[in-house]
Short mmCIF file of C-alpha atoms and ligand atoms in Angstrom, two decimals:
data_model
loop_
_atom_site.label_atom_id
_atom_site.label_comp_id
_atom_site.label_asym_id
_atom_site.label_seq_id
_atom_site.Cartn_x
_atom_site.Cartn_y
_atom_site.Cartn_z
CA MET A 2 0.00 0.00 0.00
CA ARG A 3 1.34 3.38 -1.02
CA ILE A 4 0.23 6.48 0.84
CA ALA A 5 0.71 9.93 -0.71
CA VAL A 6 0.74 13.04 1.47
CA LEU A 7 0.11 16.15 -0.63
CA LYS A 8 1.10 19.76 -0.12
CA GLU A 9 -1.99 21.93 0.28
CA PRO A 10 -2.23 24.11 -2.83
CA ARG A 11 -4.07 26.95 -1.05
CA ASP A 12 -2.04 29.68 0.60
CA ASP A 13 -4.53 29.90 3.46
CA GLU A 14 -4.00 26.27 4.48
CA PRO A 15 -0.72 25.78 6.35
CA ARG A 16 -1.70 22.44 7.90
CA VAL A 17 -0.50 19.04 6.67
CA ALA A 18 -2.28 15.67 6.87
CA ALA A 19 0.67 13.64 8.17
CA THR A 20 3.62 14.16 10.50
CA PRO A 21 6.83 12.18 11.04
CA GLU A 22 5.04 10.48 13.96
CA SER A 23 2.09 9.27 11.86
CA ILE A 24 4.39 8.28 9.00
CA LYS A 25 6.42 6.03 11.31
CA LYS A 26 3.18 4.35 12.38
CA PHE A 27 2.03 3.88 8.77
CA LYS A 28 5.41 2.31 8.01
CA THR A 29 4.99 -0.22 10.79
CA LEU A 30 1.67 -1.20 9.15
CA GLY A 31 3.71 -2.10 6.08
CA ALA A 32 2.85 0.99 4.01
CA ASP A 33 5.15 3.02 1.81
CA VAL A 34 4.71 6.75 2.31
CA VAL A 35 5.57 9.52 -0.13
CA VAL A 36 5.38 13.17 0.86
CA GLU A 37 5.20 16.00 -1.67
CA SER A 38 8.11 18.37 -1.09
CA GLY A 39 7.16 21.34 1.05
CA ALA A 40 3.98 19.70 2.41
CA GLY A 41 4.99 20.37 6.02
CA ALA A 42 6.51 23.83 5.58
CA GLY A 43 3.51 25.67 7.02
CA SER A 44 3.69 23.50 10.15
CA SER A 45 7.47 23.83 10.67
CA LEU A 46 8.07 20.33 9.30
CA ALA A 47 10.90 20.20 6.75
CA ASP A 48 11.18 17.52 4.04
CA GLU A 49 14.17 16.10 5.95
CA VAL A 50 12.14 15.21 9.04
CA PHE A 51 9.63 13.34 6.88
CA ALA A 52 12.51 11.54 5.14
CA GLU A 53 14.05 10.64 8.52
CA ALA A 54 10.69 9.10 9.48
CA GLY A 55 10.94 6.85 6.42
CA ALA A 56 8.99 8.76 3.78
CA ASP A 57 10.11 9.26 0.19
CA ILE A 58 10.04 12.90 -0.87
CA ALA A 59 8.45 13.64 -4.26
CA GLN A 60 9.38 16.85 -6.02
CA SER A 61 5.92 17.35 -7.56
CA ARG A 62 2.28 16.58 -6.86
CA GLN A 63 2.12 14.32 -9.93
CA ALA A 64 5.16 12.36 -8.77
CA ALA A 65 3.71 11.97 -5.27
CA LEU A 66 0.44 10.64 -6.69
CA GLN A 67 2.05 7.99 -8.88
CA GLY A 68 0.87 4.55 -7.76
CA ALA A 69 -0.87 5.92 -4.65
CA ASP A 70 -3.52 3.74 -3.04
CA VAL A 71 -4.36 6.31 -0.37
CA VAL A 72 -4.06 10.09 -0.70
CA LEU A 73 -4.01 12.23 2.44
CA THR A 74 -4.80 15.95 2.20
CA VAL A 75 -6.15 18.46 4.70
CA ARG A 76 -8.81 19.84 2.33
CA ARG A 77 -10.73 18.25 -0.51
CA PRO A 78 -8.62 18.46 -3.68
CA GLU A 79 -10.15 20.78 -6.28
CA GLU A 80 -8.99 18.70 -9.21
CA PHE A 81 -7.99 15.08 -9.58
CA SER A 82 -5.50 14.88 -12.43
CA GLY A 83 -2.89 12.28 -11.63
CA PHE A 84 -4.98 10.58 -8.93
CA PRO A 85 -4.86 6.84 -9.69
CA GLU A 86 -8.32 5.31 -10.29
CA GLY A 87 -9.60 3.46 -7.25
CA ALA A 88 -7.44 5.40 -4.78
CA ALA A 89 -8.89 6.44 -1.44
CA VAL A 90 -8.79 10.16 -0.63
CA VAL A 91 -9.01 11.12 3.03
CA SER A 92 -9.65 14.83 3.73
CA LEU A 93 -11.85 17.44 5.28
CA MET A 94 -14.27 17.33 2.33
CA ASP A 95 -16.60 20.21 3.22
CA PRO A 96 -19.37 18.27 1.46
CA TYR A 97 -22.46 20.38 2.23
CA GLY A 98 -23.35 22.54 -0.75
CA HIS A 99 -20.52 21.08 -2.82
CA GLU A 100 -22.39 18.27 -4.55
CA GLU A 101 -20.80 19.08 -7.95
CA ALA A 102 -17.33 18.61 -6.49
CA LEU A 103 -18.39 15.26 -5.05
CA LYS A 104 -19.62 14.18 -8.50
CA LYS A 105 -16.25 15.13 -9.95
CA MET A 106 -14.53 12.99 -7.33
CA ALA A 107 -16.87 10.08 -8.14
CA GLU A 108 -16.17 10.45 -11.88
CA ALA A 109 -12.45 10.24 -11.12
CA LYS A 110 -13.30 6.82 -9.55
CA LEU A 111 -11.94 7.77 -6.16
CA SER A 112 -13.15 6.57 -2.77
CA GLY A 113 -13.54 9.87 -0.95
CA PHE A 114 -13.76 9.89 2.84
CA ALA A 115 -15.00 13.00 4.67
CA LEU A 116 -13.21 13.31 8.00
CA GLU A 117 -15.78 15.78 9.34
CA LEU A 118 -18.50 13.11 9.08
CA ILE A 119 -16.80 10.72 11.50
CA PRO A 120 -19.56 9.83 13.98
CA ARG A 121 -19.06 10.98 17.55
CA ILE A 122 -19.08 7.51 19.02
CA THR A 123 -16.67 6.18 21.64
CA ARG A 124 -14.74 4.05 19.13
CA ALA A 125 -14.11 7.09 16.95
CA GLN A 126 -12.97 9.55 19.63
CA SER A 127 -9.31 9.35 18.60
CA MET A 128 -10.36 10.14 14.99
CA ASP A 129 -12.46 13.18 15.84
CA VAL A 130 -10.98 15.94 13.69
CA LEU A 131 -13.80 18.37 14.43
CA SER A 132 -12.96 18.24 18.13
CA SER A 133 -9.19 18.37 17.76
CA GLN A 134 -9.34 21.39 15.46
CA ALA A 135 -12.19 23.18 17.24
CA ASN A 136 -10.35 22.87 20.54
CA LEU A 137 -7.30 24.65 19.10
CA ALA A 138 -9.50 27.21 17.32
CA GLY A 139 -11.21 28.07 20.62
CA TYR A 140 -7.86 28.59 22.28
CA ARG A 141 -6.49 30.66 19.43
CA ALA A 142 -9.62 32.83 19.23
CA VAL A 143 -8.89 34.08 22.75
CA ILE A 144 -5.25 34.75 21.87
CA GLU A 145 -6.33 36.74 18.80
CA ALA A 146 -8.87 38.68 20.86
CA ALA A 147 -6.34 39.37 23.63
CA GLU A 148 -3.90 40.73 21.08
CA ALA A 149 -6.43 43.05 19.47
CA TYR A 150 -7.75 44.20 22.85
CA GLY A 151 -5.67 47.14 23.98
CA ARG A 152 -5.92 46.29 27.65
CA ALA A 153 -4.95 43.52 30.07
CA LEU A 154 -7.27 40.55 30.63
CA PRO A 155 -6.56 39.81 34.30
CA MET A 156 -7.32 42.19 37.12
CA MET A 157 -4.02 43.76 38.16
CA MET A 158 -3.52 45.50 41.48
CA THR A 159 -0.44 47.64 41.18
CA ALA A 160 1.11 50.55 43.04
CA ALA A 161 -0.19 52.72 40.20
CA GLY A 162 -3.72 51.52 40.80
CA THR A 163 -5.98 48.65 39.78
CA VAL A 164 -6.70 47.48 36.25
CA PRO A 165 -10.07 45.72 36.08
CA ALA A 166 -10.43 42.21 34.65
CA ALA A 167 -11.79 41.97 31.11
CA ARG A 168 -15.28 40.58 30.61
CA VAL A 169 -15.40 37.79 28.04
CA PHE A 170 -18.67 36.41 26.66
CA VAL A 171 -18.55 33.10 24.75
CA MET A 172 -21.56 32.26 22.57
CA GLY A 173 -21.84 28.55 21.79
CA ALA A 174 -20.28 26.26 24.37
CA GLY A 175 -19.32 23.22 22.26
CA VAL A 176 -15.75 22.06 21.89
CA ALA A 177 -14.37 25.42 20.67
CA GLY A 178 -16.45 27.48 23.09
CA LEU A 179 -15.45 25.42 26.12
CA GLN A 180 -11.76 25.79 25.25
CA ALA A 181 -12.28 29.53 24.74
CA ILE A 182 -13.86 29.73 28.21
CA ALA A 183 -10.99 27.77 29.76
CA THR A 184 -8.36 29.92 28.01
CA ALA A 185 -10.02 33.22 28.93
CA LYS A 186 -10.30 32.03 32.54
CA ARG A 187 -6.61 31.09 32.59
CA LEU A 188 -5.81 34.60 31.38
CA GLY A 189 -7.80 36.01 34.26
CA ALA A 190 -10.94 37.28 32.51
CA VAL A 191 -14.43 37.23 34.01
CA VAL A 192 -16.22 34.76 31.72
CA THR A 193 -19.87 34.26 30.84
CA ALA A 194 -21.20 31.89 28.20
CA THR A 195 -24.42 30.88 26.49
CA ASP A 196 -25.71 27.93 24.47
CA VAL A 197 -29.04 26.44 23.49
CA ARG A 198 -28.22 22.94 24.79
CA PRO A 199 -28.95 22.39 28.49
CA ALA A 200 -25.94 20.05 28.82
CA ALA A 201 -23.68 23.03 28.18
CA LYS A 202 -24.70 24.70 31.45
CA GLU A 203 -22.87 22.30 33.74
CA GLN A 204 -19.83 22.24 31.43
CA VAL A 205 -19.58 26.03 31.42
CA GLU A 206 -19.92 26.17 35.19
CA SER A 207 -17.33 23.44 35.72
CA LEU A 208 -14.82 25.69 33.92
CA GLY A 209 -15.65 28.61 36.17
CA GLY A 210 -17.84 30.45 33.66
CA LYS A 211 -21.27 31.85 34.40
CA PHE A 212 -24.01 30.38 32.20
CA ILE A 213 -26.72 32.64 30.84
CA ALA A 214 -29.48 31.48 28.49
CA VAL A 215 -33.19 31.54 27.81
CA GLU A 216 -34.02 28.32 29.66
CA ASP A 217 -37.56 27.63 28.40
CA GLU A 218 -39.22 24.39 27.19
CA GLU A 219 -37.63 24.68 23.74
CA PHE A 220 -34.18 24.99 25.36
CA LYS A 221 -34.83 21.79 27.32
CA ALA A 222 -35.35 19.90 24.02
CA ALA A 223 -32.73 21.65 21.90
CA GLU A 224 -30.15 18.85 21.85
CA THR A 225 -30.41 16.20 19.11
CA ALA A 226 -29.65 12.54 19.77
CA GLY A 227 -26.23 13.17 18.19
CA GLY A 228 -25.45 15.84 20.80
CA TYR A 229 -25.78 18.78 18.40
CA ALA A 230 -28.01 21.86 18.58
CA LYS A 231 -31.26 22.16 16.64
CA GLU A 232 -32.16 25.26 14.67
CA MET A 233 -34.25 27.32 17.14
CA SER A 234 -37.68 28.83 16.41
CA ALA A 235 -38.14 32.51 15.55
CA GLU A 236 -39.78 32.99 18.94
CA TYR A 237 -36.80 31.54 20.81
CA ARG A 238 -34.37 33.54 18.72
CA ALA A 239 -36.21 36.77 19.60
CA LYS A 240 -36.02 35.98 23.34
CA GLN A 241 -32.37 35.03 23.02
CA ALA A 242 -31.63 38.28 21.16
CA GLU A 243 -33.16 40.31 24.00
CA LEU A 244 -30.98 38.55 26.55
CA VAL A 245 -27.87 39.00 24.42
CA ARG A 246 -28.68 42.66 23.73
CA GLU A 247 -28.70 43.43 27.43
CA HIS A 248 -25.60 41.38 28.26
CA ILE A 249 -23.33 42.25 25.36
CA ALA A 250 -23.17 45.98 26.07
CA LYS A 251 -21.22 45.19 29.26
CA GLN A 252 -18.66 42.90 27.56
CA ASP A 253 -15.12 43.65 26.45
CA ILE A 254 -14.54 40.55 24.32
CA VAL A 255 -17.15 38.36 22.59
CA ILE A 256 -16.22 35.03 21.02
CA THR A 257 -18.90 33.32 18.95
CA THR A 258 -18.75 29.64 17.97
CA ALA A 259 -22.41 28.68 17.34
CA LEU A 260 -23.00 26.14 14.57
CA ILE A 261 -25.78 23.83 13.47
CA PRO A 262 -24.61 20.83 11.38
CA GLY A 263 -25.41 21.23 7.68
CA ARG A 264 -27.09 24.64 8.16
CA PRO A 265 -25.87 28.24 7.96
CA ALA A 266 -24.57 29.58 11.27
CA PRO A 267 -27.29 31.17 13.43
CA LYS A 268 -27.25 34.98 13.50
CA LEU A 269 -26.78 35.92 17.14
CA VAL A 270 -25.30 39.42 17.20
CA ASP A 271 -26.64 42.26 15.01
CA ALA A 272 -24.97 45.55 14.11
CA GLU A 273 -26.86 47.40 16.83
CA MET A 274 -25.55 45.03 19.50
CA VAL A 275 -22.02 45.58 18.20
CA LYS A 276 -22.60 49.32 18.37
CA SER A 277 -23.72 49.02 21.99
CA MET A 278 -20.35 47.58 23.01
CA LYS A 279 -17.69 49.74 24.62
CA ASP A 280 -15.04 51.45 22.50
CA GLY A 281 -12.05 49.14 22.06
CA SER A 282 -14.06 45.94 22.52
CA VAL A 283 -13.25 42.93 20.35
CA VAL A 284 -15.47 40.32 18.67
CA VAL A 285 -14.06 37.09 17.21
CA ASP A 286 -16.49 35.07 15.08
CA LEU A 287 -15.41 31.45 14.70
CA ALA A 288 -18.51 30.65 12.63
CA VAL A 289 -17.48 33.02 9.81
CA GLU A 290 -16.86 30.18 7.33
CA ARG A 291 -20.54 29.20 7.59
CA GLY A 292 -21.88 32.73 7.26
CA GLY A 293 -20.98 33.97 10.74
CA ASN A 294 -22.84 34.60 13.99
CA VAL A 295 -22.12 38.33 13.96
CA GLU A 296 -23.33 40.97 11.52
CA GLY A 297 -20.48 42.88 9.90
CA VAL A 298 -17.72 40.31 10.43
CA GLU A 299 -15.83 39.63 7.20
CA ALA A 300 -14.00 36.45 6.29
CA ASP A 301 -10.25 36.72 6.88
CA LYS A 302 -10.43 40.40 7.73
CA GLN A 303 -10.05 42.46 10.84
CA VAL A 304 -12.37 45.46 10.58
CA VAL A 305 -13.29 48.19 13.06
CA LYS A 306 -16.97 49.16 13.23
CA ASP A 307 -18.28 51.66 15.76
CA ASN A 308 -14.94 51.41 17.56
CA VAL A 309 -15.31 47.65 17.98
CA THR A 310 -12.76 45.33 16.32
CA LEU A 311 -14.42 42.49 14.41
CA ILE A 312 -12.21 39.49 13.62
CA GLY A 313 -13.27 36.74 11.20
CA ILE A 314 -10.44 34.25 10.69
CA VAL A 315 -11.81 31.33 8.66
CA ASN A 316 -9.03 28.84 9.32
CA MET A 317 -8.45 29.56 13.00
CA ALA A 318 -6.87 26.15 13.67
CA GLY A 319 -4.46 26.97 10.83
CA GLN A 320 -3.19 29.94 12.90
CA ILE A 321 -1.65 27.37 15.21
CA ALA A 322 -0.65 25.05 12.42
CA ALA A 323 2.05 22.93 14.05
CA SER A 324 -0.27 21.83 16.87
CA ALA A 325 -3.22 21.51 14.49
CA SER A 326 -1.26 19.29 12.09
CA ALA A 327 0.06 17.13 14.94
CA LEU A 328 -3.47 16.37 16.15
CA LEU A 329 -4.96 16.08 12.65
CA ALA A 330 -2.27 13.58 11.64
CA ARG A 331 -3.05 11.45 14.72
CA ASN A 332 -6.78 11.60 13.93
CA ILE A 333 -6.12 10.55 10.32
CA TYR A 334 -3.88 7.66 11.35
CA ALA A 335 -6.53 6.47 13.83
CA PHE A 336 -9.11 6.64 11.03
CA VAL A 337 -7.08 4.82 8.34
CA GLU A 338 -5.45 2.15 10.54
CA PRO A 339 -8.59 0.02 11.15
CA MET A 340 -9.20 -0.12 7.38
CA VAL A 341 -5.80 -1.70 6.68
CA ASP A 342 -6.04 -5.46 6.29
CA LYS A 343 -3.36 -6.79 8.61
CA GLU A 344 -2.57 -9.77 6.35
CA THR A 345 -2.60 -8.28 2.85
CA LYS A 346 -1.49 -4.87 4.22
CA ALA A 347 -3.87 -3.24 1.72
CA LEU A 348 -6.78 -0.89 2.34
CA SER A 349 -10.02 -2.80 2.67
CA ILE A 350 -13.21 -0.74 2.61
CA ASN A 351 -16.00 -2.44 4.55
CA ARG A 352 -19.10 -0.36 3.83
CA GLU A 353 -21.01 -2.09 6.59
CA ASP A 354 -18.72 -0.59 9.21
CA GLN A 355 -20.48 2.34 10.92
CA ILE A 356 -17.55 4.74 10.57
CA VAL A 357 -16.93 3.83 6.92
CA ALA A 358 -20.63 4.19 6.08
CA ALA A 359 -20.80 7.58 7.78
CA THR A 360 -17.77 9.02 6.00
CA LEU A 361 -17.59 7.41 2.54
CA LEU A 362 -18.85 9.95 0.00
CA THR A 363 -17.82 8.42 -3.31
CA HIS A 364 -16.92 4.86 -4.30
CA GLY A 365 -16.85 2.75 -7.47
CA GLY A 366 -17.56 5.74 -9.73
CA ALA A 367 -20.63 7.01 -7.85
CA VAL A 368 -21.63 9.28 -4.97
CA VAL A 369 -22.63 6.70 -2.36
CA HIS A 370 -23.42 8.77 0.75
CA PRO A 371 -27.18 8.89 1.39
CA GLN A 372 -26.99 12.51 2.58
CA PHE A 373 -25.61 13.55 -0.81
CA GLY A 374 -27.88 11.57 -3.11
CA GLY A 375 -26.25 8.13 -2.82
CA GLU A 376 -27.94 4.83 -2.08
CA PRO A 377 -27.45 3.54 1.48
CA VAL A 378 -25.74 0.12 1.72
P1 LIG B 480 -20.89 22.73 17.01
O1 LIG B 480 -19.56 23.14 16.48
O2 LIG B 480 -21.85 22.07 16.08
O3 LIG B 480 -21.61 24.02 17.62
C1 LIG B 480 -20.98 24.83 18.58
C2 LIG B 480 -21.94 25.14 19.70
O4 LIG B 480 -22.89 26.10 19.26
C3 LIG B 480 -22.75 23.96 20.22
O5 LIG B 480 -22.52 23.81 21.60
C4 LIG B 480 -24.19 24.35 19.92
O6 LIG B 480 -25.09 23.85 20.89
C5 LIG B 480 -24.11 25.85 19.94
N1 LIG B 480 -25.23 26.53 19.30
C6 LIG B 480 -25.91 26.20 18.17
N2 LIG B 480 -26.89 27.10 17.93
C7 LIG B 480 -26.83 28.03 18.92
C8 LIG B 480 -27.58 29.21 19.20
N3 LIG B 480 -28.58 29.59 18.43
N4 LIG B 480 -27.24 29.93 20.30
C9 LIG B 480 -26.22 29.54 21.10
N5 LIG B 480 -25.48 28.43 20.87
C10 LIG B 480 -25.78 27.69 19.79
O7 LIG B 480 -20.73 21.83 18.30
P2 LIG B 480 -19.50 20.92 18.75
O8 LIG B 480 -18.46 21.74 19.38
O9 LIG B 480 -19.13 20.06 17.62
O10 LIG B 480 -20.18 20.06 19.92
C11 LIG B 480 -21.47 19.51 19.79
C12 LIG B 480 -21.72 18.48 20.86
O11 LIG B 480 -20.99 17.29 20.60
C13 LIG B 480 -21.34 18.89 22.25
O12 LIG B 480 -22.32 18.35 23.11
C14 LIG B 480 -20.05 18.18 22.49
O13 LIG B 480 -19.78 18.01 23.86
C15 LIG B 480 -20.34 16.90 21.80
N6 LIG B 480 -19.15 16.15 21.46
C16 LIG B 480 -19.14 14.79 21.65
C17 LIG B 480 -18.02 14.07 21.32
C18 LIG B 480 -17.97 12.58 21.52
O14 LIG B 480 -18.83 12.05 22.18
N7 LIG B 480 -17.01 11.91 20.94
C19 LIG B 480 -16.93 14.70 20.78
C20 LIG B 480 -16.98 16.06 20.58
C21 LIG B 480 -18.10 16.78 20.90
#
């Protein structure tokens, strides 16, 4: 089995899908690994460290792809020239709304696996790319906010007088939000947080944050069986907006992370709420890639509106690329390893396996995932 690790062609993607650590593990499974030259540069991983781990270094994408059975990339490749027919492609596929791209992948006769569709079951915890990347994004969002905020976060009592602690409000207390709460607390801020899932309350409080939310009947039923949030009714959203309107005016830093799987991000903060914030406040919107939670935030821009800095970094995990790649590579190894037949040492795709069924988008020349028009097994 030959595994190709490609360099991400986009400038805004510094992460890499394998590290020397994961390559060593693939080698012990009996695989040959080839890394496209420069693939690790954005994550401080030189070609030499991949070579020391046992990988061959290919000088071009086409050379890396030659004879590959498995292709590892961070993001879904845009075009498939040089991909051998029948190869498996393992990436963050961003499948929602990109059905045409999935068809193209099927026509290239590739078996495309979407890492973001890995089910959140116990067996798949070590493969959970959404959690590993969201955790780092939540951390980094606070660092970005702290940098843009022209004041200190902790309360400081000095001979020259006292500096008050910053007030940080985190909207959406999933994986990213909880890490943002923990990071802001470590930096000494006074932290409040909100979510629509009741389970979030205890988690926020256990990190030392204060939980605020509209806790009505709809809130009590807002968590799906998969642990995600539902899209809330217009009535709930109006009540939530009132609560946020009152609270946000007293905050120094707002970090929003609210997402609903397969849907645009819920709008939680309007321009008027931004305007109500104090001069010099900072808002970081981690949902910007899916349309954003905050009105006025622009993708990959830092803008100042009404004296409030609005930050919308799409690839927040990529801002901390070396850590993000290290965890992503472990997730990808954990995902691929169970599919390797220990006797033939080849990839064996068992479509009846729950994790395979949940992630396999294209196979045998067709889109096979039921959520994207395929026939279930
Ligand atoms: P996510 O990225 O889909 O959403 C982020 C947060 O936004 C969620 O907490 C969600 O409830 C919240 N949200 C959605 N709409 C909102 C609104 N209108 N107002 C306020 N908040 C809103 O979520 P996630 O980080 O992927 O986590 C989802 C759940 O999955 C959590 O319960 C998490 O603990 C759980 N989880 C389980 C596992 C596992 O069992 N292996 C792994 C990771 C996460």
